[in-house]
PDB file of C-alpha atoms and ligand atoms in Angstrom:
ATOM      1  CA  MET A   1      35.281  36.184 -13.593  1.00 74.00           C
ATOM      2  CA  LYS A   2      38.992  35.947 -14.259  1.00 83.00           C
ATOM      3  CA  LYS A   3      41.243  35.828 -11.105  1.00 82.00           C
ATOM      4  CA  LYS A   4      43.667  38.610 -10.965  1.00 90.00           C
ATOM      5  CA  GLU A   5      46.412  36.204 -10.627  1.00 96.00           C
ATOM      6  CA  LYS A   6      49.060  34.691 -12.853  1.00 98.00           C
ATOM      7  CA  ALA A   7      49.453  31.288 -14.106  1.00 98.00           C
ATOM      8  CA  VAL A   8      52.418  29.234 -15.731  1.00 98.00           C
ATOM      9  CA  VAL A   9      51.070  26.699 -18.123  1.00 98.00           C
ATOM     10  CA  VAL A  10      53.556  23.649 -19.115  1.00 98.00           C
ATOM     11  CA  PHE A  11      52.990  23.944 -22.788  1.00 97.00           C
ATOM     12  CA  SER A  12      54.245  21.443 -25.601  1.00 94.00           C
ATOM     13  CA  GLY A  13      51.997  22.583 -28.534  1.00 95.00           C
ATOM     14  CA  GLY A  14      49.822  19.477 -28.488  1.00 95.00           C
ATOM     15  CA  GLN A  15      46.268  19.110 -28.130  1.00 96.00           C
ATOM     16  CA  ASP A  16      46.146  18.815 -24.208  1.00 96.00           C
ATOM     17  CA  SER A  17      48.358  21.585 -23.256  1.00 97.00           C
ATOM     18  CA  THR A  18      46.794  24.016 -25.888  1.00 98.00           C
ATOM     19  CA  THR A  19      43.481  23.177 -24.425  1.00 98.00           C
ATOM     20  CA  CYS A  20      44.948  24.014 -21.048  1.00 98.00           C
ATOM     21  CA  LEU A  21      46.338  27.269 -22.133  1.00 98.00           C
ATOM     22  CA  PHE A  22      42.802  28.274 -23.432  1.00 98.00           C
ATOM     23  CA  TRP A  23      41.537  26.986 -20.001  1.00 98.00           C
ATOM     24  CA  ALA A  24      44.074  29.109 -18.116  1.00 98.00           C
ATOM     25  CA  LYS A  25      43.481  32.281 -20.108  1.00 97.00           C
ATOM     26  CA  GLU A  26      39.805  32.152 -19.254  1.00 97.00           C
ATOM     27  CA  ARG A  27      40.610  31.942 -15.672  1.00 97.00           C
ATOM     28  CA  PHE A  28      43.657  34.064 -15.063  1.00 97.00           C
ATOM     29  CA  GLU A  29      44.518  37.563 -15.670  1.00 96.00           C
ATOM     30  CA  GLU A  30      48.002  36.804 -16.903  1.00 97.00           C
ATOM     31  CA  VAL A  31      49.188  33.647 -18.445  1.00 98.00           C
ATOM     32  CA  VAL A  32      52.774  32.482 -19.395  1.00 98.00           C
ATOM     33  CA  ALA A  33      53.634  29.450 -21.141  1.00 98.00           C
ATOM     34  CA  VAL A  34      56.739  27.251 -20.669  1.00 98.00           C
ATOM     35  CA  THR A  35      57.949  24.811 -23.286  1.00 96.00           C
ATOM     36  CA  PHE A  36      60.766  22.361 -22.624  1.00 94.00           C
ATOM     37  CA  ASP A  37      63.151  21.587 -25.394  1.00 91.00           C
ATOM     38  CA  TYR A  38      64.772  18.202 -24.798  1.00 84.00           C
ATOM     39  CA  ASN A  39      65.824  17.379 -28.297  1.00 76.00           C
ATOM     40  CA  GLN A  40      62.524  16.166 -29.518  1.00 70.00           C
ATOM     41  CA  ARG A  41      62.565  14.248 -32.477  1.00 64.00           C
ATOM     42  CA  HIS A  42      60.786  16.978 -34.105  1.00 67.00           C
ATOM     43  CA  LYS A  43      62.039  20.516 -33.711  1.00 81.00           C
ATOM     44  CA  LEU A  44      58.780  21.242 -35.145  1.00 88.00           C
ATOM     45  CA  GLU A  45      57.047  20.729 -31.787  1.00 89.00           C
ATOM     46  CA  ILE A  46      58.925  23.761 -30.557  1.00 93.00           C
ATOM     47  CA  GLU A  47      57.944  25.880 -33.728  1.00 94.00           C
ATOM     48  CA  CYS A  48      54.580  24.775 -33.235  1.00 95.00           C
ATOM     49  CA  ALA A  49      54.338  25.789 -29.507  1.00 96.00           C
ATOM     50  CA  LYS A  50      55.917  29.235 -30.361  1.00 96.00           C
ATOM     51  CA  ASN A  51      53.339  29.886 -33.093  1.00 97.00           C
ATOM     52  CA  ILE A  52      50.462  28.978 -31.031  1.00 98.00           C
ATOM     53  CA  ALA A  53      51.724  31.151 -28.006  1.00 98.00           C
ATOM     54  CA  ASN A  54      52.335  33.920 -30.453  1.00 98.00           C
ATOM     55  CA  GLN A  55      48.787  33.660 -31.913  1.00 97.00           C
ATOM     56  CA  LEU A  56      47.281  33.772 -28.411  1.00 97.00           C
ATOM     57  CA  GLY A  57      49.426  36.600 -27.417  1.00 97.00           C
ATOM     58  CA  VAL A  58      50.907  34.612 -24.534  1.00 97.00           C
ATOM     59  CA  LYS A  59      54.550  35.283 -23.208  1.00 98.00           C
ATOM     60  CA  HIS A  60      56.607  32.090 -24.141  1.00 98.00           C
ATOM     61  CA  HIS A  61      59.631  30.713 -22.296  1.00 97.00           C
ATOM     62  CA  ILE A  62      61.614  27.866 -23.878  1.00 95.00           C
ATOM     63  CA  LEU A  63      63.894  26.222 -21.374  1.00 94.00           C
ATOM     64  CA  ASP A  64      66.734  24.009 -22.550  1.00 92.00           C
ATOM     65  CA  MET A  65      66.264  20.521 -20.930  1.00 88.00           C
ATOM     66  CA  SER A  66      68.588  18.722 -23.273  1.00 84.00           C
ATOM     67  CA  LEU A  67      70.086  17.100 -20.099  1.00 83.00           C
ATOM     68  CA  LEU A  68      67.074  14.965 -20.156  1.00 79.00           C
ATOM     69  CA  ASN A  69      68.195  13.194 -23.263  1.00 75.00           C
ATOM     70  CA  GLN A  70      71.777  12.816 -21.917  1.00 77.00           C
ATOM     71  CA  LEU A  71      70.264  10.947 -18.972  1.00 76.00           C
ATOM     72  CA  ALA A  72      67.645   8.950 -20.568  1.00 68.00           C
ATOM     73  CA  PRO A  73      67.518   8.565 -24.386  1.00 67.00           C
ATOM     74  CA  ASN A  74      64.269   7.261 -25.554  1.00 61.00           C
ATOM     75  CA  ALA A  75      61.879   7.146 -28.574  1.00 55.00           C
ATOM     76  CA  LEU A  76      60.806  10.720 -28.331  1.00 56.00           C
ATOM     77  CA  THR A  77      64.376  11.896 -29.002  1.00 58.00           C
ATOM     78  CA  ARG A  78      66.186   9.368 -30.880  1.00 57.00           C
ATOM     79  CA  ASP A  79      65.235   8.186 -34.345  1.00 60.00           C
ATOM     80  CA  ASP A  80      66.687   4.780 -33.737  1.00 63.00           C
ATOM     81  CA  ILE A  81      64.298   3.803 -30.980  1.00 59.00           C
ATOM     82  CA  GLN A  82      60.842   2.974 -32.334  1.00 60.00           C
ATOM     83  CA  VAL A  83      57.592   4.292 -30.612  1.00 58.00           C
ATOM     84  CA  LYS A  84      55.729   1.501 -29.179  1.00 57.00           C
ATOM     85  CA  ASP A  85      52.862   0.969 -26.706  1.00 59.00           C
ATOM     86  CA  GLY A  86      53.798  -0.730 -23.466  1.00 55.00           C
ATOM     87  CA  GLU A  87      52.872  -4.521 -23.635  1.00 56.00           C
ATOM     88  CA  ASN A  88      51.965  -6.720 -20.845  1.00 58.00           C
ATOM     89  CA  GLY A  89      51.831  -3.896 -18.299  1.00 58.00           C
ATOM     90  CA  SER A  90      55.236  -2.589 -19.331  1.00 60.00           C
ATOM     91  CA  LEU A  91      55.864   1.210 -20.039  1.00 57.00           C
ATOM     92  CA  PRO A  92      55.898   2.347 -23.614  1.00 59.00           C
ATOM     93  CA  SER A  93      59.267   3.225 -25.359  1.00 57.00           C
ATOM     94  CA  THR A  94      58.328   6.957 -25.068  1.00 62.00           C
ATOM     95  CA  PHE A  95      58.726   6.972 -21.190  1.00 65.00           C
ATOM     96  CA  VAL A  96      61.282   9.051 -19.711  1.00 77.00           C
ATOM     97  CA  PRO A  97      61.826   8.344 -16.124  1.00 82.00           C
ATOM     98  CA  GLY A  98      61.317  11.577 -13.921  1.00 86.00           C
ATOM     99  CA  ARG A  99      60.407  13.576 -17.128  1.00 87.00           C
ATOM    100  CA  ASN A 100      57.303  15.048 -15.715  1.00 91.00           C
ATOM    101  CA  LEU A 101      59.007  15.513 -12.276  1.00 94.00           C
ATOM    102  CA  LEU A 102      61.709  17.713 -13.747  1.00 93.00           C
ATOM    103  CA  PHE A 103      59.363  19.628 -15.984  1.00 94.00           C
ATOM    104  CA  MET A 104      57.014  20.451 -13.162  1.00 96.00           C
ATOM    105  CA  SER A 105      59.805  21.423 -10.858  1.00 97.00           C
ATOM    106  CA  PHE A 106      61.373  23.623 -13.359  1.00 96.00           C
ATOM    107  CA  ALA A 107      57.815  25.225 -14.057  1.00 98.00           C
ATOM    108  CA  GLY A 108      57.727  25.779 -10.265  1.00 98.00           C
ATOM    109  CA  VAL A 109      60.898  27.698 -10.368  1.00 97.00           C
ATOM    110  CA  LEU A 110      59.731  29.774 -13.222  1.00 98.00           C
ATOM    111  CA  ALA A 111      56.407  30.294 -11.563  1.00 98.00           C
ATOM    112  CA  SER A 112      58.356  31.503  -8.516  1.00 98.00           C
ATOM    113  CA  GLN A 113      60.496  34.004 -10.708  1.00 97.00           C
ATOM    114  CA  VAL A 114      57.602  35.625 -12.481  1.00 97.00           C
ATOM    115  CA  GLY A 115      55.477  35.715  -9.501  1.00 97.00           C
ATOM    116  CA  ALA A 116      52.745  33.134 -10.609  1.00 98.00           C
ATOM    117  CA  LYS A 117      50.554  31.295  -7.922  1.00 98.00           C
ATOM    118  CA  HIS A 118      49.219  28.855 -10.317  1.00 98.00           C
ATOM    119  CA  ILE A 119      50.794  26.187 -12.448  1.00 98.00           C
ATOM    120  CA  VAL A 120      48.690  24.387 -15.341  1.00 98.00           C
ATOM    121  CA  THR A 121      49.514  20.989 -16.535  1.00 97.00           C
ATOM    122  CA  GLY A 122      47.680  18.904 -19.178  1.00 96.00           C
ATOM    123  CA  VAL A 123      48.627  15.511 -17.523  1.00 94.00           C
ATOM    124  CA  CYS A 124      45.888  12.958 -17.517  1.00 92.00           C
ATOM    125  CA  GLU A 125      45.205   9.592 -15.841  1.00 88.00           C
ATOM    126  CA  THR A 126      42.496   8.529 -18.000  1.00 78.00           C
ATOM    127  CA  ASP A 127      44.288   7.681 -21.110  1.00 63.00           C
ATOM    128  CA  PHE A 128      47.027   6.703 -18.841  1.00 58.00           C
ATOM    129  CA  SER A 129      49.889   5.091 -20.578  1.00 64.00           C
ATOM    130  CA  GLY A 130      51.394   4.115 -17.363  1.00 71.00           C
ATOM    131  CA  TYR A 131      53.575   7.261 -16.691  1.00 82.00           C
ATOM    132  CA  PRO A 132      53.827   7.199 -12.860  1.00 89.00           C
ATOM    133  CA  ASP A 133      54.692  11.022 -12.615  1.00 89.00           C
ATOM    134  CA  CYS A 134      51.629  11.771 -14.365  1.00 89.00           C
ATOM    135  CA  ARG A 135      49.273  10.358 -11.828  1.00 93.00           C
ATOM    136  CA  ASP A 136      46.998  12.582  -9.808  1.00 95.00           C
ATOM    137  CA  ILE A 137      48.721  11.392  -6.616  1.00 95.00           C
ATOM    138  CA  PHE A 138      52.114  12.386  -7.871  1.00 95.00           C
ATOM    139  CA  VAL A 139      50.914  15.901  -8.973  1.00 97.00           C
ATOM    140  CA  LYS A 140      49.419  16.425  -5.486  1.00 98.00           C
ATOM    141  CA  SER A 141      52.550  15.112  -3.732  1.00 98.00           C
ATOM    142  CA  LEU A 142      54.636  17.359  -5.847  1.00 98.00           C
ATOM    143  CA  ASN A 143      52.455  20.336  -5.078  1.00 98.00           C
ATOM    144  CA  VAL A 144      53.231  19.937  -1.434  1.00 98.00           C
ATOM    145  CA  THR A 145      56.987  19.467  -2.229  1.00 98.00           C
ATOM    146  CA  LEU A 146      57.254  22.641  -4.371  1.00 98.00           C
ATOM    147  CA  ASN A 147      55.393  24.547  -1.756  1.00 98.00           C
ATOM    148  CA  LEU A 148      57.720  23.478   0.893  1.00 98.00           C
ATOM    149  CA  SER A 149      60.778  23.869  -1.167  1.00 97.00           C
ATOM    150  CA  MET A 150      60.210  27.427  -2.046  1.00 97.00           C
ATOM    151  CA  ASP A 151      57.992  28.490   0.869  1.00 97.00           C
ATOM    152  CA  GLN A 152      55.236  29.264  -1.761  1.00 97.00           C
ATOM    153  CA  ASP A 153      51.453  28.669  -1.935  1.00 97.00           C
ATOM    154  CA  PHE A 154      51.435  27.306  -5.568  1.00 98.00           C
ATOM    155  CA  VAL A 155      48.418  25.692  -6.881  1.00 98.00           C
ATOM    156  CA  ILE A 156      48.920  23.110  -9.512  1.00 98.00           C
ATOM    157  CA  HIS A 157      45.798  22.491 -11.749  1.00 98.00           C
ATOM    158  CA  THR A 158      45.175  19.402 -13.852  1.00 98.00           C
ATOM    159  CA  PRO A 159      42.160  20.293 -15.905  1.00 98.00           C
ATOM    160  CA  LEU A 160      42.375  17.175 -17.944  1.00 96.00           C
ATOM    161  CA  MET A 161      43.243  14.614 -15.264  1.00 96.00           C
ATOM    162  CA  TRP A 162      39.925  12.695 -15.456  1.00 95.00           C
ATOM    163  CA  LEU A 163      38.944  13.418 -18.991  1.00 95.00           C
ATOM    164  CA  ASP A 164      39.213  10.980 -21.951  1.00 93.00           C
ATOM    165  CA  LYS A 165      40.281  12.408 -25.316  1.00 94.00           C
ATOM    166  CA  CYS A 166      36.621  12.896 -26.505  1.00 96.00           C
ATOM    167  CA  GLU A 167      36.029  14.870 -23.271  1.00 97.00           C
ATOM    168  CA  THR A 168      39.050  16.874 -24.080  1.00 97.00           C
ATOM    169  CA  TRP A 169      37.789  17.948 -27.411  1.00 98.00           C
ATOM    170  CA  LYS A 170      34.547  18.799 -25.775  1.00 98.00           C
ATOM    171  CA  LEU A 171      36.415  21.039 -23.381  1.00 98.00           C
ATOM    172  CA  ALA A 172      38.256  22.708 -26.283  1.00 98.00           C
ATOM    173  CA  ASP A 173      34.820  23.295 -27.835  1.00 98.00           C
ATOM    174  CA  GLU A 174      33.442  24.688 -24.606  1.00 98.00           C
ATOM    175  CA  LEU A 175      36.352  27.198 -24.559  1.00 98.00           C
ATOM    176  CA  ASP A 176      35.550  28.187 -28.259  1.00 98.00           C
ATOM    177  CA  ALA A 177      38.970  26.562 -29.323  1.00 98.00           C
ATOM    178  CA  PHE A 178      37.798  23.404 -31.117  1.00 98.00           C
ATOM    179  CA  ASP A 179      38.917  24.648 -34.588  1.00 98.00           C
ATOM    180  CA  PHE A 180      42.074  26.169 -33.325  1.00 98.00           C
ATOM    181  CA  VAL A 181      43.341  23.196 -31.353  1.00 98.00           C
ATOM    182  CA  ARG A 182      42.396  20.900 -34.275  1.00 97.00           C
ATOM    183  CA  GLU A 183      44.151  23.009 -36.723  1.00 97.00           C
ATOM    184  CA  ASN A 184      47.218  24.342 -35.073  1.00 97.00           C
ATOM    185  CA  THR A 185      48.447  21.705 -32.547  1.00 97.00           C
ATOM    186  CA  LEU A 186      50.999  19.013 -33.048  1.00 95.00           C
ATOM    187  CA  THR A 187      50.460  15.547 -31.157  1.00 91.00           C
ATOM    188  CA  CYS A 188      51.719  13.114 -33.798  1.00 92.00           C
ATOM    189  CA  TYR A 189      54.873  11.322 -33.147  1.00 86.00           C
ATOM    190  CA  ASN A 190      55.746  11.612 -36.897  1.00 88.00           C
ATOM    191  CA  GLY A 191      55.604  15.426 -36.724  1.00 90.00           C
ATOM    192  CA  ILE A 192      52.447  16.075 -38.791  1.00 93.00           C
ATOM    193  CA  ILE A 193      50.579  18.941 -37.733  1.00 93.00           C
ATOM    194  CA  ALA A 194      46.667  18.961 -36.992  1.00 94.00           C
ATOM    195  CA  ASP A 195      45.022  15.669 -37.725  1.00 94.00           C
ATOM    196  CA  GLY A 196      48.548  14.068 -37.944  1.00 94.00           C
ATOM    197  CA  CYS A 197      49.683  10.750 -39.644  1.00 95.00           C
ATOM    198  CA  GLY A 198      46.747   8.836 -38.300  1.00 93.00           C
ATOM    199  CA  GLU A 199      48.842   5.771 -37.562  1.00 93.00           C
ATOM    200  CA  CYS A 200      51.201   6.389 -34.673  1.00 90.00           C
ATOM    201  CA  PRO A 201      49.964   5.715 -31.143  1.00 87.00           C
ATOM    202  CA  ALA A 202      49.433   9.482 -30.312  1.00 89.00           C
ATOM    203  CA  CYS A 203      47.332  10.025 -33.749  1.00 94.00           C
ATOM    204  CA  LYS A 204      45.186   7.003 -32.839  1.00 93.00           C
ATOM    205  CA  LEU A 205      44.181   8.149 -29.481  1.00 91.00           C
ATOM    206  CA  ARG A 206      43.537  11.735 -30.776  1.00 94.00           C
ATOM    207  CA  LYS A 207      41.570  10.519 -33.857  1.00 95.00           C
ATOM    208  CA  HIS A 208      39.552   8.112 -31.760  1.00 95.00           C
ATOM    209  CA  GLY A 209      38.635  10.999 -29.089  1.00 95.00           C
ATOM    210  CA  LEU A 210      37.797  13.347 -32.158  1.00 97.00           C
ATOM    211  CA  GLU A 211      35.522  10.713 -33.712  1.00 97.00           C
ATOM    212  CA  GLU A 212      33.656  10.151 -30.636  1.00 97.00           C
ATOM    213  CA  TYR A 213      33.108  13.644 -29.885  1.00 98.00           C
ATOM    214  CA  LEU A 214      32.058  14.541 -33.403  1.00 97.00           C
ATOM    215  CA  LYS A 215      29.211  11.870 -32.985  1.00 97.00           C
ATOM    216  CA  ILE A 216      27.868  13.735 -30.149  1.00 96.00           C
ATOM    217  CA  ARG A 217      28.789  17.292 -30.922  1.00 92.00           C
ATOM    218  CA  LYS A 218      25.666  19.643 -31.421  1.00 78.00           C
TER     219      LYS A 218
HETATM  220 ZN1   ZN B 301      50.928  10.466 -36.064  1.00 96.00          ZN
END
């Protein structure tokens, strides 16, 4: 049974947030997606998000967050910074301080504007690459802060928080979205849709999860 309530999904066009979009569509009467444009290396990411929102018949807001790149140039926005995993406990070169804090706060403002009680985000601690503002404790803390700041009763949902990539594929499958997610989403840092380049850290993680899941898929 769908709740007669509205949800805002933080949506990048990648595997995780697209799975969250399907998850939200199953639960809530009305779903809107919000994508943040912060001069990602690949404008294709925005196009990809648009295309998916369109196909799913979801209203799509694209917010200009270019100030984020002004504040903190990083490997996702600049060609001259290499995408690297964090070594010896350091954060990866894709880390932008406060990115999720800002995105979630703006999603909260949008939710307030469009009258949505629910905010859905695909952040996850399991494949945690060390982003402090993707941790469960942070999301819970922000939920309280957003509610206090706007005198609202928002509920932030994180359906992927404790899932690994294999389990995220399984969830997509349970939502009848396995093929859609596999074929239409963009996770690859090199901007290649679907199964991607296979070499970058994001592709390796996605591919590993997919292979694990295909082994157990019925
Ligand atoms: Zn890749």
